[in-house]
């Protein structure tokens, strides 16, 4: 059942759900104490940089630590195998996300960036950064978007505003002049998958990469 906004849940609605366990990404101390009065409450975090640790934490809270670690190990093995199959290290893969505030490039510590690293794909020099000012992405110079170029570019759009702004910008001369765009090595991906940390989404990204990392768009 719906229990209200994530930051201010309806405690009455939580109580009516009669949970055995409450899992949260991040809550303040007062809310944590209130939730703990309803059922044992575990905060696992929400930083995509540490998505593996957070998944194991969920497993621990559910008494399934071994199953959680096995799921991660299986994913890691699938990523390594796919990387060898695709000879991924020979491809510099670019990650571009269009937001309401404009386009961004993602570095190596973003969720999608970590999956590319697990496959062994290379990154364009401008995208070989970690966390900068608390973020795993940097804005693109729209006048000179060379930082977005690579052997292949994966783009995605944050919501309706990101789609609108991105679609408009991708018709600009500056964008169309990028090598990967002109060469037909540009692929659109699902933002809710490539931006949602977890082993299910990570395996879905592997499926996308299998068909695109060495491919050409129509």
mmCIF file of N, CA, C and O in Angstrom, residues 56-95:
data_model
loop_
_atom_site.group_PDB
_atom_site.id
_atom_site.type_symbol
_atom_site.label_atom_id
_atom_site.label_comp_id
_atom_site.label_asym_id
_atom_site.label_seq_id
_atom_site.Cartn_x
_atom_site.Cartn_y
_atom_site.Cartn_z
ATOM 1 N N UNK A 56 24.081 -6.170 -0.401
ATOM 2 C CA UNK A 56 24.444 -7.147 0.631
ATOM 3 C C UNK A 56 23.778 -6.787 1.952
ATOM 4 O O UNK A 56 23.327 -7.670 2.697
ATOM 5 N N UNK A 57 23.691 -5.496 2.253
ATOM 6 C CA UNK A 57 23.040 -5.055 3.481
ATOM 7 C C UNK A 57 21.570 -5.469 3.502
ATOM 8 O O UNK A 57 21.047 -5.893 4.541
ATOM 9 N N UNK A 58 20.905 -5.363 2.371
ATOM 10 C CA UNK A 58 19.514 -5.832 2.280
ATOM 11 C C UNK A 58 19.464 -7.333 2.552
ATOM 12 O O UNK A 58 18.598 -7.827 3.283
ATOM 13 N N UNK A 59 20.399 -8.071 1.948
ATOM 14 C CA UNK A 59 20.456 -9.509 2.182
ATOM 15 C C UNK A 59 20.641 -9.846 3.645
ATOM 16 O O UNK A 59 20.002 -10.759 4.180
ATOM 17 N N UNK A 60 21.524 -9.100 4.300
ATOM 18 C CA UNK A 60 21.761 -9.331 5.736
ATOM 19 C C UNK A 60 20.484 -9.085 6.536
ATOM 20 O O UNK A 60 20.149 -9.860 7.442
ATOM 21 N N UNK A 61 19.781 -8.005 6.209
ATOM 22 C CA UNK A 61 18.560 -7.661 6.942
ATOM 23 C C UNK A 61 17.486 -8.727 6.768
ATOM 24 O O UNK A 61 16.672 -8.958 7.666
ATOM 25 N N UNK A 62 17.496 -9.404 5.614
ATOM 26 C CA UNK A 62 16.503 -10.440 5.337
ATOM 27 C C UNK A 62 16.976 -11.835 5.753
ATOM 28 O O UNK A 62 16.275 -12.816 5.516
ATOM 29 N N UNK A 63 18.171 -11.891 6.332
ATOM 30 C CA UNK A 63 18.717 -13.194 6.703
ATOM 31 C C UNK A 63 19.161 -14.011 5.502
ATOM 32 O O UNK A 63 19.182 -15.244 5.556
ATOM 33 N N UNK A 64 19.529 -13.345 4.411
ATOM 34 C CA UNK A 64 19.907 -14.035 3.172
ATOM 35 C C UNK A 64 21.237 -13.468 2.631
ATOM 36 O O UNK A 64 21.391 -13.205 1.442
ATOM 37 N N UNK A 65 22.189 -13.317 3.534
ATOM 38 C CA UNK A 65 23.480 -12.750 3.142
ATOM 39 C C UNK A 65 24.141 -13.584 2.054
ATOM 40 O O UNK A 65 24.675 -13.054 1.074
ATOM 41 N N UNK A 66 24.119 -14.893 2.213
ATOM 42 C CA UNK A 66 24.748 -15.776 1.232
ATOM 43 C C UNK A 66 24.102 -15.664 -0.132
ATOM 44 O O UNK A 66 24.788 -15.615 -1.161
ATOM 45 N N UNK A 67 22.779 -15.591 -0.171
ATOM 46 C CA UNK A 67 22.074 -15.478 -1.443
ATOM 47 C C UNK A 67 22.401 -14.151 -2.124
ATOM 48 O O UNK A 67 22.562 -14.088 -3.343
ATOM 49 N N UNK A 68 22.494 -13.084 -1.340
ATOM 50 C CA UNK A 68 22.824 -11.773 -1.904
ATOM 51 C C UNK A 68 24.224 -11.789 -2.513
ATOM 52 O O UNK A 68 24.437 -11.298 -3.627
ATOM 53 N N UNK A 69 25.175 -12.370 -1.797
ATOM 54 C CA UNK A 69 26.543 -12.409 -2.314
ATOM 55 C C UNK A 69 26.638 -13.295 -3.546
ATOM 56 O O UNK A 69 27.353 -12.964 -4.499
ATOM 57 N N UNK A 70 25.886 -14.388 -3.572
ATOM 58 C CA UNK A 70 25.893 -15.256 -4.756
ATOM 59 C C UNK A 70 25.334 -14.524 -5.981
ATOM 60 O O UNK A 70 25.845 -14.683 -7.095
ATOM 61 N N UNK A 71 24.285 -13.717 -5.775
ATOM 62 C CA UNK A 71 23.707 -12.957 -6.888
ATOM 63 C C UNK A 71 24.738 -11.990 -7.464
ATOM 64 O O UNK A 71 24.859 -11.845 -8.685
ATOM 65 N N UNK A 72 25.507 -11.345 -6.592
ATOM 66 C CA UNK A 72 26.546 -10.426 -7.056
ATOM 67 C C UNK A 72 27.680 -11.178 -7.753
ATOM 68 O O UNK A 72 28.198 -10.714 -8.778
ATOM 69 N N UNK A 73 28.051 -12.320 -7.206
ATOM 70 C CA UNK A 73 29.133 -13.102 -7.819
ATOM 71 C C UNK A 73 28.723 -13.595 -9.208
ATOM 72 O O UNK A 73 29.540 -13.606 -10.139
ATOM 73 N N UNK A 74 27.471 -14.029 -9.334
ATOM 74 C CA UNK A 74 26.986 -14.505 -10.635
ATOM 75 C C UNK A 74 26.979 -13.372 -11.652
ATOM 76 O O UNK A 74 27.379 -13.553 -12.803
ATOM 77 N N UNK A 75 26.547 -12.190 -11.219
ATOM 78 C CA UNK A 75 26.567 -11.035 -12.117
ATOM 79 C C UNK A 75 28.003 -10.717 -12.547
ATOM 80 O O UNK A 75 28.266 -10.473 -13.733
ATOM 81 N N UNK A 76 28.933 -10.705 -11.600
ATOM 82 C CA UNK A 76 30.322 -10.373 -11.922
ATOM 83 C C UNK A 76 30.900 -11.355 -12.927
ATOM 84 O O UNK A 76 31.618 -10.962 -13.862
ATOM 85 N N UNK A 77 30.575 -12.636 -12.773
ATOM 86 C CA UNK A 77 31.059 -13.645 -13.715
ATOM 87 C C UNK A 77 30.461 -13.422 -15.101
ATOM 88 O O UNK A 77 31.157 -13.535 -16.117
ATOM 89 N N UNK A 78 29.169 -13.082 -15.146
ATOM 90 C CA UNK A 78 28.512 -12.802 -16.434
ATOM 91 C C UNK A 78 29.157 -11.591 -17.110
ATOM 92 O O UNK A 78 29.367 -11.587 -18.334
ATOM 93 N N UNK A 79 29.489 -10.564 -16.330
ATOM 94 C CA UNK A 79 30.104 -9.359 -16.888
ATOM 95 C C UNK A 79 31.490 -9.676 -17.458
ATOM 96 O O UNK A 79 31.831 -9.226 -18.560
ATOM 97 N N UNK A 80 32.281 -10.441 -16.719
ATOM 98 C CA UNK A 80 33.621 -10.805 -17.208
ATOM 99 C C UNK A 80 33.531 -11.622 -18.488
ATOM 100 O O UNK A 80 34.275 -11.381 -19.452
ATOM 101 N N UNK A 81 32.606 -12.588 -18.512
ATOM 102 C CA UNK A 81 32.464 -13.439 -19.698
ATOM 103 C C UNK A 81 32.038 -12.618 -20.908
ATOM 104 O O UNK A 81 32.544 -12.811 -22.021
ATOM 105 N N UNK A 82 31.108 -11.691 -20.697
ATOM 106 C CA UNK A 82 30.646 -10.853 -21.799
ATOM 107 C C UNK A 82 31.775 -9.959 -22.299
ATOM 108 O O UNK A 82 31.941 -9.780 -23.514
ATOM 109 N N UNK A 83 32.554 -9.421 -21.379
ATOM 110 C CA UNK A 83 33.665 -8.568 -21.774
ATOM 111 C C UNK A 83 34.672 -9.299 -22.640
ATOM 112 O O UNK A 83 35.153 -8.753 -23.643
ATOM 113 N N UNK A 84 34.961 -10.546 -22.288
ATOM 114 C CA UNK A 84 35.890 -11.341 -23.106
ATOM 115 C C UNK A 84 35.284 -11.635 -24.475
ATOM 116 O O UNK A 84 35.966 -11.578 -25.497
ATOM 117 N N UNK A 85 33.981 -11.945 -24.484
ATOM 118 C CA UNK A 85 33.308 -12.258 -25.737
ATOM 119 C C UNK A 85 33.302 -11.066 -26.697
ATOM 120 O O UNK A 85 33.497 -11.221 -27.909
ATOM 121 N N UNK A 86 33.103 -9.863 -26.142
ATOM 122 C CA UNK A 86 33.010 -8.656 -26.960
ATOM 123 C C UNK A 86 34.355 -7.963 -27.165
ATOM 124 O O UNK A 86 34.421 -6.974 -27.900
ATOM 125 N N UNK A 87 35.394 -8.482 -26.512
ATOM 126 C CA UNK A 87 36.707 -7.815 -26.517
ATOM 127 C C UNK A 87 36.489 -6.343 -26.115
ATOM 128 O O UNK A 87 36.902 -5.396 -26.796
ATOM 129 N N UNK A 88 35.813 -6.186 -24.991
ATOM 130 C CA UNK A 88 35.285 -4.885 -24.580
ATOM 131 C C UNK A 88 36.367 -3.834 -24.368
ATOM 132 O O UNK A 88 36.115 -2.636 -24.567
ATOM 133 N N UNK A 89 37.566 -4.243 -23.986
ATOM 134 C CA UNK A 89 38.616 -3.283 -23.675
ATOM 135 C C UNK A 89 39.083 -2.491 -24.889
ATOM 136 O O UNK A 89 39.788 -1.498 -24.761
ATOM 137 N N UNK A 90 38.667 -2.916 -26.076
ATOM 138 C CA UNK A 90 39.045 -2.189 -27.284
ATOM 139 C C UNK A 90 38.052 -1.076 -27.646
ATOM 140 O O UNK A 90 38.250 -0.355 -28.618
ATOM 141 N N UNK A 91 36.994 -0.954 -26.860
ATOM 142 C CA UNK A 91 35.950 0.037 -27.151
ATOM 143 C C UNK A 91 35.867 1.076 -26.036
ATOM 144 O O UNK A 91 35.747 0.723 -24.865
ATOM 145 N N UNK A 92 35.931 2.354 -26.415
ATOM 146 C CA UNK A 92 35.732 3.438 -25.462
ATOM 147 C C UNK A 92 34.251 3.828 -25.477
ATOM 148 O O UNK A 92 33.756 4.381 -26.461
ATOM 149 N N UNK A 93 33.573 3.503 -24.407
ATOM 150 C CA UNK A 93 32.125 3.711 -24.317
ATOM 151 C C UNK A 93 31.807 4.984 -23.547
ATOM 152 O O UNK A 93 32.284 5.181 -22.426
ATOM 153 N N UNK A 94 31.006 5.843 -24.152
ATOM 154 C CA UNK A 94 30.615 7.115 -23.544
ATOM 155 C C UNK A 94 29.219 7.008 -22.940
ATOM 156 O O UNK A 94 28.325 6.397 -23.513
ATOM 157 N N UNK A 95 29.050 7.628 -21.781
ATOM 158 C CA UNK A 95 27.751 7.669 -21.108
ATOM 159 C C UNK A 95 27.272 9.108 -21.034
ATOM 160 O O UNK A 95 27.932 9.965 -20.430
#
